[in-house]
Amino acid sequence: AMFPLKCPMHHQGCTHVIGPETAKRLLKRDEYNRFNDFNDRALFGEGMHCLKCSFFVNLPANAANPMVQCPYCRFRFCYRCKTAWHTGLRCEERPDNELEEWRKSRGAQRCPGCYKIIEKDDPETCNHMVHHATDSVPCLRERTDFCYCCGMEVTPDYPHEEL
């Protein structure tokens, strides 16, 4: 392991290590931040910086549970997806708030068959949507019919009027 970083004269018996104080004087800011990350891991074990307070936090020994609680600010977060802790949800199941806000602002709907976001090209067209497995954004089902206004699934022969 390269860290802690040894004095360049270590091959002649020098036992000093280059610490953060010396590194800060010699390195650019981004290099110094990387130095600290590696140095922290060498000193404290595998970990990452808290998403809220930025203190170094060790990763849990139990890799089956990705929840980490910062001992400094008590903030709980997921070390796998690096977001606030999502109780009861796997990383891939947690809602993407930014995407959901965009969907709502555009008036787009989620397909009730696969939950993918569907946006109409032309607001003047019929609100009876048909999402196929062969579409460019494929549905998990062969075919899902739904109302674009309310997002409810309907049968293919659901009576509707063209606008």
Coordinates of N, CA, C and O in Angstrom, one line a residue:
A1 N 0.8 -1.2 0.0 CA 0.0 0.0 0.0 C 0.9 1.2 0.0 O 1.9 1.3 0.6
M2 N 0.4 2.3 -0.7 CA 1.2 3.5 -0.9 C 1.0 4.4 0.3 O 1.8 5.4 0.5
F3 N -0.1 4.2 1.1 CA -0.4 5.1 2.2 C -0.3 4.4 3.5 O -0.7 3.2 3.6
P4 N 0.1 5.1 4.5 CA 0.5 6.5 4.6 C 1.8 6.7 3.7 O 2.6 5.8 3.6
L5 N 1.8 7.8 3.1 CA 2.9 8.2 2.1 C 4.2 8.4 2.9 O 4.3 9.2 3.8
K6 N 5.2 7.6 2.5 CA 6.5 7.6 3.1 C 7.4 8.8 2.6 O 7.2 9.2 1.4
C7 N 8.3 9.2 3.4 CA 9.3 10.2 3.0 C 10.1 9.6 1.8 O 10.4 8.4 1.7
P8 N 10.4 10.5 0.8 CA 11.2 9.9 -0.4 C 12.6 9.3 0.0 O 13.1 8.6 -0.7
M9 N 13.0 9.6 1.2 CA 14.3 9.1 1.7 C 14.1 7.8 2.5 O 15.0 7.4 3.2
H10 N 12.9 7.2 2.5 CA 12.7 6.0 3.3 C 13.6 4.9 3.0 O 14.0 4.1 3.8
H11 N 14.1 4.8 1.7 CA 15.1 3.8 1.4 C 16.4 3.9 2.1 O 17.2 3.0 2.2
Q12 N 16.7 5.1 2.7 CA 17.9 5.3 3.5 C 17.6 5.3 4.9 O 18.4 5.7 5.7
G13 N 16.4 4.8 5.3 CA 16.1 4.6 6.7 C 15.2 5.7 7.4 O 14.9 5.6 8.5
C14 N 14.8 6.7 6.6 CA 13.9 7.7 7.2 C 12.6 7.1 7.5 O 12.0 6.4 6.6
T15 N 12.0 7.3 8.6 CA 10.7 6.7 9.0 C 9.6 7.7 9.0 O 8.5 7.4 9.4
H16 N 9.8 8.9 8.6 CA 8.8 10.0 8.6 C 7.8 9.7 7.4 O 8.1 9.1 6.4
V17 N 6.6 10.1 7.7 CA 5.5 10.0 6.6 C 5.1 11.4 6.3 O 5.2 12.3 7.1
I18 N 4.6 11.5 5.0 CA 4.1 12.8 4.6 C 2.7 12.9 5.0 O 1.8 12.2 4.6
G19 N 2.4 13.9 5.9 CA 1.1 14.1 6.4 C 0.3 15.1 5.7 O 0.8 15.8 4.8
P20 N -0.9 15.3 6.1 CA -1.8 16.3 5.5 C -1.2 17.7 5.5 O -1.4 18.5 4.5
E21 N -0.5 18.1 6.5 CA 0.1 19.5 6.6 C 1.1 19.7 5.5 O 1.0 20.8 4.8
T22 N 2.0 18.8 5.3 CA 3.0 18.9 4.2 C 2.3 18.8 2.8 O 2.6 19.6 1.9
A23 N 1.4 17.9 2.7 CA 0.7 17.7 1.4 C -0.1 19.0 1.0 O -0.1 19.3 -0.2
K24 N -0.7 19.6 2.0 CA -1.5 20.8 1.7 C -0.6 21.9 1.1 O -1.0 22.7 0.2
R25 N 0.7 22.0 1.6 CA 1.6 23.0 1.1 C 2.1 22.7 -0.3 O 2.5 23.6 -1.1
L26 N 2.1 21.4 -0.7 CA 2.8 21.0 -2.0 C 1.8 20.7 -3.1 O 2.2 20.8 -4.3
L27 N 0.6 20.4 -2.8 CA -0.4 19.9 -3.8 C -1.4 20.9 -4.2 O -1.8 21.8 -3.3
K28 N -2.0 20.8 -5.4 CA -3.1 21.6 -5.8 C -4.3 21.1 -5.0 O -4.3 20.0 -4.5
R29 N -5.4 21.9 -4.9 CA -6.6 21.6 -4.1 C -7.2 20.2 -4.4 O -7.4 19.4 -3.5
D30 N -7.4 19.9 -5.7 CA -8.0 18.6 -6.1 C -7.0 17.5 -5.8 O -7.5 16.4 -5.3
E31 N -5.7 17.7 -5.9 CA -4.8 16.6 -5.6 C -4.7 16.4 -4.1 O -4.6 15.3 -3.6
Y32 N -4.8 17.5 -3.3 CA -4.8 17.5 -1.9 C -6.1 16.7 -1.4 O -6.0 15.9 -0.5
N33 N -7.2 17.0 -2.0 CA -8.5 16.3 -1.6 C -8.3 14.8 -1.9 O -8.7 14.0 -1.0
R34 N -7.7 14.4 -3.0 CA -7.5 13.0 -3.3 C -6.5 12.4 -2.3 O -6.7 11.2 -1.8
F35 N -5.4 13.1 -2.0 CA -4.5 12.7 -1.0 C -5.2 12.4 0.3 O -5.0 11.3 0.9
N36 N -6.1 13.3 0.8 CA -6.8 13.1 2.0 C -7.7 11.8 2.0 O -7.8 11.1 2.9
D37 N -8.4 11.6 0.8 CA -9.2 10.4 0.7 C -8.4 9.2 0.9 O -8.8 8.3 1.6
F38 N -7.3 9.1 0.2 CA -6.4 7.9 0.3 C -5.8 7.8 1.7 O -5.8 6.7 2.2
N39 N -5.4 8.9 2.3 CA -4.8 8.9 3.6 C -5.9 8.4 4.6 O -5.6 7.6 5.5
D40 N -7.1 8.9 4.5 CA -8.2 8.5 5.4 C -8.4 7.0 5.3 O -8.6 6.4 6.4
R41 N -8.5 6.5 4.1 CA -8.7 5.1 4.0 C -7.6 4.2 4.6 O -7.8 3.2 5.2
A42 N -6.3 4.7 4.4 CA -5.2 4.0 5.0 C -5.2 4.0 6.5 O -4.9 3.0 7.2
L43 N -5.7 5.1 7.1 CA -5.7 5.2 8.5 C -6.9 4.6 9.2 O -6.9 4.0 10.2
F44 N -8.1 4.8 8.5 CA -9.4 4.4 9.2 C -10.0 3.2 8.5 O -11.0 2.7 9.1
G45 N -9.6 2.7 7.4 CA -10.2 1.6 6.7 C -11.1 2.1 5.6 O -11.2 3.3 5.3
E46 N -11.8 1.2 5.0 CA -12.7 1.6 3.8 C -13.8 2.4 4.3 O -14.5 2.2 5.3
G47 N -14.1 3.5 3.5 CA -15.1 4.4 3.9 C -15.3 5.5 2.8 O -14.8 5.4 1.7
M48 N -16.1 6.5 3.2 CA -16.4 7.6 2.3 C -16.8 8.8 3.1 O -16.9 8.7 4.3
H49 N -16.9 9.9 2.5 CA -17.3 11.2 3.2 C -18.8 11.2 3.4 O -19.5 10.9 2.4
C50 N -19.2 11.7 4.5 CA -20.7 11.9 4.8 C -21.2 12.9 3.8 O -20.6 13.9 3.4
L51 N -22.4 12.6 3.2 CA -23.0 13.4 2.2 C -23.5 14.7 2.8 O -23.7 15.7 2.1
K52 N -23.6 14.8 4.1 CA -24.1 16.0 4.8 C -23.0 16.9 5.4 O -22.9 18.1 5.1
C53 N -22.2 16.3 6.2 CA -21.1 17.1 6.9 C -19.7 16.9 6.3 O -18.8 17.6 6.7
S54 N -19.5 15.9 5.4 CA -18.3 15.7 4.8 C -17.2 15.0 5.6 O -16.1 14.9 5.2
F55 N -17.5 14.6 6.9 CA -16.5 13.9 7.7 C -16.4 12.5 7.1 O -17.3 11.9 6.5
F56 N -15.2 11.9 7.3 CA -14.9 10.5 6.8 C -15.7 9.5 7.7 O -15.7 9.6 8.9
V57 N -16.4 8.6 7.0 CA -17.3 7.6 7.7 C -16.9 6.3 7.2 O -16.8 6.0 6.0
N58 N -16.6 5.3 8.1 CA -16.3 4.0 7.8 C -17.5 3.3 7.2 O -18.6 3.5 7.7
L59 N -17.3 2.4 6.2 CA -18.4 1.6 5.7 C -18.7 0.5 6.7 O -17.8 0.0 7.4
P60 N -20.0 0.0 6.7 CA -20.4 -1.0 7.6 C -19.7 -2.4 7.3 O -19.4 -2.7 6.1
A61 N -19.4 -3.2 8.3 CA -18.8 -4.5 8.1 C -19.8 -5.4 7.4 O -19.4 -6.3 6.6
N62 N -21.1 -5.2 7.6 CA -22.1 -6.0 7.0 C -22.5 -5.4 5.6 O -23.3 -4.5 5.5
A63 N -21.9 -5.9 4.6 CA -22.1 -5.4 3.2 C -23.5 -5.6 2.7 O -24.0 -5.0 1.8
A64 N -24.3 -6.5 3.4 CA -25.7 -6.8 3.0 C -26.6 -5.5 3.2 O -27.6 -5.4 2.6
N65 N -26.2 -4.7 4.2 CA -27.0 -3.5 4.5 C -26.1 -2.3 4.2 O -25.2 -2.0 4.9
P66 N -26.5 -1.6 3.1 CA -25.7 -0.5 2.7 C -25.9 0.8 3.4 O -25.4 1.9 3.1
M67 N -26.7 0.8 4.5 CA -27.0 2.0 5.3 C -25.8 2.4 6.1 O -25.3 1.5 6.8
V68 N -25.5 3.7 6.1 CA -24.4 4.2 6.9 C -25.0 5.4 7.7 O -25.7 6.2 7.2
Q69 N -24.6 5.4 9.0 CA -25.0 6.6 9.8 C -23.8 7.3 10.2 O -22.9 6.7 10.9
C70 N -23.7 8.6 9.9 CA -22.5 9.4 10.2 C -22.5 9.5 11.7 O -23.4 9.9 12.4
P71 N -21.3 9.2 12.4 CA -21.2 9.4 13.8 C -21.1 10.8 14.3 O -21.3 11.1 15.4
Y72 N -20.9 11.7 13.3 CA -20.7 13.1 13.7 C -22.1 13.9 13.6 O -22.4 14.6 14.6
C73 N -22.8 13.8 12.5 CA -24.0 14.5 12.3 C -25.3 13.6 12.4 O -26.4 14.1 12.3
R74 N -25.1 12.3 12.5 CA -26.2 11.3 12.6 C -27.0 11.2 11.3 O -28.0 10.5 11.3
F75 N -26.6 11.8 10.2 CA -27.3 11.6 8.9 C -27.1 10.2 8.4 O -26.0 9.6 8.4
R76 N -28.2 9.6 8.0 CA -28.2 8.3 7.4 C -28.3 8.3 5.9 O -29.1 9.0 5.3
F77 N -27.4 7.6 5.2 CA -27.3 7.5 3.8 C -26.9 6.1 3.3 O -26.4 5.3 4.1
C78 N -27.1 5.9 2.0 CA -26.8 4.7 1.4 C -25.4 4.8 0.7 O -25.3 5.7 -0.2
Y79 N -24.5 3.9 1.0 CA -23.2 4.0 0.4 C -23.2 3.5 -1.0 O -22.3 3.8 -1.8
R80 N -24.2 2.7 -1.4 CA -24.2 2.2 -2.8 C -24.6 3.2 -3.8 O -23.9 3.4 -4.8
C81 N -25.7 3.9 -3.5 CA -26.2 4.9 -4.5 C -25.9 6.3 -4.1 O -26.2 7.2 -4.8
K82 N -25.3 6.5 -2.9 CA -24.8 7.8 -2.4 C -25.9 8.8 -2.4 O -25.8 9.9 -2.9
T83 N -27.1 8.4 -1.8 CA -28.2 9.3 -1.5 C -28.7 9.1 -0.1 O -28.2 8.2 0.6
A84 N -29.6 10.0 0.3 CA -30.2 9.8 1.7 C -30.8 8.4 1.8 O -31.2 7.8 0.8
W85 N -30.8 7.9 3.0 CA -31.2 6.5 3.2 C -32.7 6.3 2.7 O -33.5 7.1 3.0
H86 N -32.9 5.2 2.0 CA -34.2 4.9 1.5 C -34.8 3.7 2.1 O -34.6 2.6 1.6
T87 N -35.4 3.8 3.3 CA -35.9 2.7 4.0 C -36.9 1.8 3.2 O -37.8 2.3 2.6
G88 N -36.7 0.5 3.2 CA -37.6 -0.4 2.6 C -37.4 -0.5 1.1 O -38.2 -1.2 0.5
L89 N -36.5 0.3 0.5 CA -36.4 0.2 -1.0 C -35.0 -0.1 -1.4 O -34.0 0.3 -0.7
R90 N -34.8 -0.9 -2.4 CA -33.5 -1.2 -3.0 C -33.1 0.1 -3.8 O -34.0 0.9 -4.1
C91 N -31.8 0.3 -4.0 CA -31.3 1.5 -4.7 C -32.1 1.7 -6.0 O -32.5 2.9 -6.3
E92 N -32.3 0.7 -6.8 CA -32.9 0.9 -8.1 C -34.4 1.1 -8.0 O -35.0 1.5 -8.9
E93 N -35.0 0.9 -6.8 CA -36.4 1.2 -6.6 C -36.7 2.6 -6.1 O -37.9 3.0 -6.1
R94 N -35.7 3.3 -5.6 CA -36.0 4.6 -5.0 C -36.4 5.6 -6.1 O -35.9 5.5 -7.2
P95 N -37.3 6.5 -5.7 CA -37.7 7.5 -6.8 C -36.6 8.5 -7.1 O -35.9 8.9 -6.2
D96 N -36.6 8.8 -8.3 CA -35.6 9.8 -8.8 C -36.4 11.1 -8.8 O -37.2 11.4 -9.7
N97 N -36.2 11.9 -7.7 CA -37.0 13.1 -7.5 C -36.9 14.1 -8.6 O -37.9 14.8 -9.0
E98 N -35.7 14.3 -9.1 CA -35.5 15.3 -10.2 C -36.3 14.8 -11.5 O -36.9 15.7 -12.1
L99 N -36.2 13.6 -11.8 CA -36.9 13.1 -12.9 C -38.5 13.2 -12.7 O -39.2 13.6 -13.6
E100 N -38.9 12.9 -11.5 CA -40.3 12.9 -11.2 C -40.8 14.4 -11.3 O -41.9 14.6 -11.8
E101 N -40.0 15.3 -10.8 CA -40.4 16.7 -10.9 C -40.5 17.2 -12.4 O -41.4 17.9 -12.8
W102 N -39.6 16.7 -13.2 CA -39.6 17.0 -14.6 C -40.9 16.4 -15.3 O -41.6 17.1 -16.0
R103 N -41.2 15.2 -14.9 CA -42.4 14.5 -15.5 C -43.6 15.3 -15.1 O -44.5 15.6 -16.0
K104 N -43.8 15.7 -13.9 CA -45.0 16.5 -13.5 C -45.0 17.8 -14.2 O -46.1 18.3 -14.6
S105 N -43.9 18.5 -14.3 CA -43.9 19.8 -14.9 C -44.3 19.7 -16.4 O -44.8 20.7 -17.0
R106 N -44.0 18.6 -17.1 CA -44.3 18.4 -18.5 C -45.7 17.8 -18.7 O -46.1 17.7 -19.8
G107 N -46.3 17.3 -17.6 CA -47.6 16.7 -17.7 C -47.5 15.3 -18.3 O -48.5 14.7 -18.8
A108 N -46.3 14.7 -18.3 CA -46.1 13.3 -18.8 C -46.7 12.3 -17.8 O -46.9 12.6 -16.7
Q109 N -47.0 11.1 -18.3 CA -47.6 10.0 -17.5 C -46.6 8.8 -17.5 O -45.7 8.7 -18.3
R110 N -46.8 8.0 -16.5 CA -46.1 6.7 -16.4 C -47.0 5.6 -17.0 O -48.2 5.6 -16.7
C111 N -46.4 4.8 -17.8 CA -47.2 3.6 -18.3 C -47.5 2.7 -17.1 O -46.6 2.4 -16.3
P112 N -48.8 2.4 -16.9 CA -49.2 1.5 -15.8 C -48.6 0.1 -15.9 O -48.6 -0.7 -15.0
G113 N -48.2 -0.3 -17.1 CA -47.6 -1.6 -17.3 C -46.2 -1.8 -16.9 O -45.7 -2.8 -16.4
C114 N -45.4 -0.7 -17.1 CA -43.9 -0.8 -16.8 C -43.4 0.4 -16.0 O -42.2 0.4 -15.7
Y115 N -44.2 1.4 -15.8 CA -43.9 2.6 -15.0 C -42.8 3.5 -15.7 O -42.3 4.4 -15.1
K116 N -42.6 3.3 -17.0 CA -41.7 4.2 -17.8 C -42.5 5.4 -18.1 O -43.7 5.4 -18.3
I117 N -41.7 6.5 -18.2 CA -42.4 7.8 -18.5 C -42.7 7.9 -20.0 O -41.8 7.7 -20.8
I118 N -43.9 8.3 -20.2 CA -44.4 8.5 -21.6 C -44.8 9.9 -21.8 O -45.6 10.4 -21.0
E119 N -44.3 10.6 -22.8 CA -44.7 12.0 -23.1 C -45.3 12.1 -24.5 O -44.7 11.5 -25.4
K120 N -46.4 12.7 -24.6 CA -47.0 12.9 -25.9 C -46.2 13.9 -26.8 O -45.8 14.9 -26.2
D121 N -46.1 13.6 -28.0 CA -45.4 14.5 -29.0 C -46.3 15.7 -29.2 O -45.8 16.8 -29.4
D122 N -47.6 15.5 -29.4 CA -48.5 16.5 -29.7 C -49.7 16.5 -28.8 O -50.4 15.6 -28.7
P123 N -49.8 17.6 -28.0 CA -50.9 17.7 -27.0 C -52.3 17.7 -27.6 O -53.3 17.5 -26.9
E124 N -52.4 17.9 -28.9 CA -53.7 17.9 -29.6 C -54.2 16.6 -30.0 O -55.3 16.4 -30.5
T125 N -53.4 15.5 -29.8 CA -53.8 14.2 -30.3 C -54.6 13.5 -29.2 O -54.7 14.0 -28.1
C126 N -55.1 12.3 -29.5 CA -56.0 11.5 -28.7 C -55.2 11.2 -27.4 O -54.0 11.0 -27.3
N127 N -56.0 11.1 -26.3 CA -55.4 10.8 -25.0 C -55.4 9.3 -24.7 O -54.9 8.8 -23.6
H128 N -55.8 8.4 -25.6 CA -55.8 7.0 -25.5 C -54.3 6.6 -25.9 O -54.0 6.7 -27.1
M129 N -53.5 6.2 -25.0 CA -52.1 5.8 -25.3 C -52.0 4.3 -25.4 O -52.6 3.6 -24.7
V130 N -51.1 3.9 -26.3 CA -50.8 2.5 -26.5 C -49.3 2.4 -26.4 O -48.6 3.0 -27.2
H131 N -48.8 1.6 -25.4 CA -47.4 1.4 -25.2 C -47.1 0.0 -25.6 O -47.6 -0.9 -24.9
H132 N -46.2 -0.2 -26.6 CA -45.9 -1.6 -27.1 C -44.5 -2.0 -26.7 O -43.6 -1.2 -26.4
A133 N -44.3 -3.3 -26.7 CA -43.0 -3.8 -26.4 C -42.0 -3.5 -27.5 O -40.8 -3.5 -27.3
T134 N -42.5 -3.2 -28.7 CA -41.7 -2.8 -29.8 C -41.4 -1.3 -30.0 O -40.7 -0.9 -30.9
D135 N -41.9 -0.5 -29.1 CA -41.6 0.9 -29.1 C -40.2 1.2 -28.9 O -39.4 0.4 -28.3
S136 N -39.7 2.5 -29.2 CA -38.3 2.8 -29.0 C -38.0 2.8 -27.5 O -36.9 2.5 -27.1
V137 N -38.9 3.1 -26.6 CA -38.8 2.9 -25.2 C -39.8 1.8 -24.9 O -41.0 2.0 -24.7
P138 N -39.3 0.5 -24.9 CA -40.2 -0.6 -24.9 C -40.9 -0.8 -23.6 O -40.4 -0.6 -22.5
C139 N -42.2 -1.3 -23.7 CA -42.9 -1.7 -22.5 C -42.6 -3.1 -22.1 O -42.1 -3.9 -23.0
L140 N -42.7 -3.4 -20.9 CA -42.4 -4.8 -20.4 C -43.4 -5.8 -20.9 O -43.2 -6.9 -21.0
R141 N -44.6 -5.2 -21.1 CA -45.7 -6.0 -21.6 C -45.7 -6.0 -23.2 O -45.1 -5.1 -23.7
E142 N -46.5 -6.9 -23.8 CA -46.6 -6.8 -25.2 C -47.4 -5.5 -25.6 O -47.0 -4.8 -26.6
R143 N -48.4 -5.1 -24.9 CA -49.2 -3.9 -25.1 C -49.8 -3.5 -23.9 O -50.4 -4.3 -23.1
T144 N -49.8 -2.2 -23.6 CA -50.5 -1.5 -22.5 C -51.2 -0.3 -23.0 O -50.6 0.6 -23.6
D145 N -52.5 -0.3 -22.8 CA -53.4 0.8 -23.2 C -53.7 1.6 -21.9 O -54.0 1.0 -20.9
F146 N -53.6 2.9 -22.0 CA -53.9 3.8 -20.8 C -54.4 5.1 -21.2 O -54.1 5.6 -22.4
C147 N -55.0 5.8 -20.3 CA -55.5 7.2 -20.5 C -54.3 8.2 -20.1 O -53.8 8.1 -19.0
Y148 N -54.0 9.0 -21.1 CA -52.9 10.0 -20.8 C -53.3 11.0 -19.8 O -52.5 11.6 -19.1
C149 N -54.6 11.3 -19.6 CA -55.0 12.3 -18.7 C -54.9 11.9 -17.2 O -54.4 12.6 -16.4
C150 N -55.3 10.7 -16.9 CA -55.3 10.2 -15.6 C -54.3 9.1 -15.3 O -54.0 8.8 -14.1
G151 N -53.7 8.5 -16.3 CA -52.7 7.4 -16.1 C -53.3 6.1 -15.9 O -52.5 5.1 -15.6
M152 N -54.6 5.9 -15.9 CA -55.2 4.6 -15.6 C -55.2 3.7 -16.8 O -55.4 4.2 -17.9
E153 N -55.0 2.4 -16.5 CA -55.0 1.4 -17.6 C -56.4 1.2 -18.1 O -57.3 1.2 -17.3
V154 N -56.5 1.1 -19.4 CA -57.8 0.8 -20.0 C -57.7 -0.3 -21.0 O -56.6 -0.7 -21.3
T155 N -58.8 -0.9 -21.4 CA -58.8 -2.0 -22.3 C -58.6 -1.4 -23.7 O -58.9 -0.3 -24.0
P156 N -58.1 -2.2 -24.7 CA -57.8 -1.7 -26.0 C -59.1 -1.2 -26.7 O -59.0 -0.3 -27.5
D157 N -60.2 -1.8 -26.3 CA -61.5 -1.3 -27.0 C -62.2 -0.3 -26.2 O -63.4 0.0 -26.4
Y158 N -61.5 0.4 -25.2 CA -62.1 1.4 -24.4 C -62.7 2.5 -25.3 O -62.0 3.0 -26.2
P159 N -63.9 2.9 -25.1 CA -64.5 3.9 -26.0 C -63.9 5.3 -25.7 O -63.8 5.7 -24.5
H160 N -63.4 5.9 -26.7 CA -62.8 7.3 -26.6 C -63.1 8.0 -27.9 O -63.4 7.5 -28.9
E161 N -62.9 9.3 -27.7 CA -63.1 10.2 -28.9 C -61.8 10.8 -29.3 O -61.1 11.3 -28.4
E162 N -61.6 10.9 -30.6 CA -60.5 11.7 -31.1 C -60.7 13.1 -30.9 O -61.9 13.6 -31.0
L163 N -59.7 13.9 -30.6 CA -59.9 15.3 -30.4 C -59.9 16.0 -31.7 O -59.4 15.7 -32.7

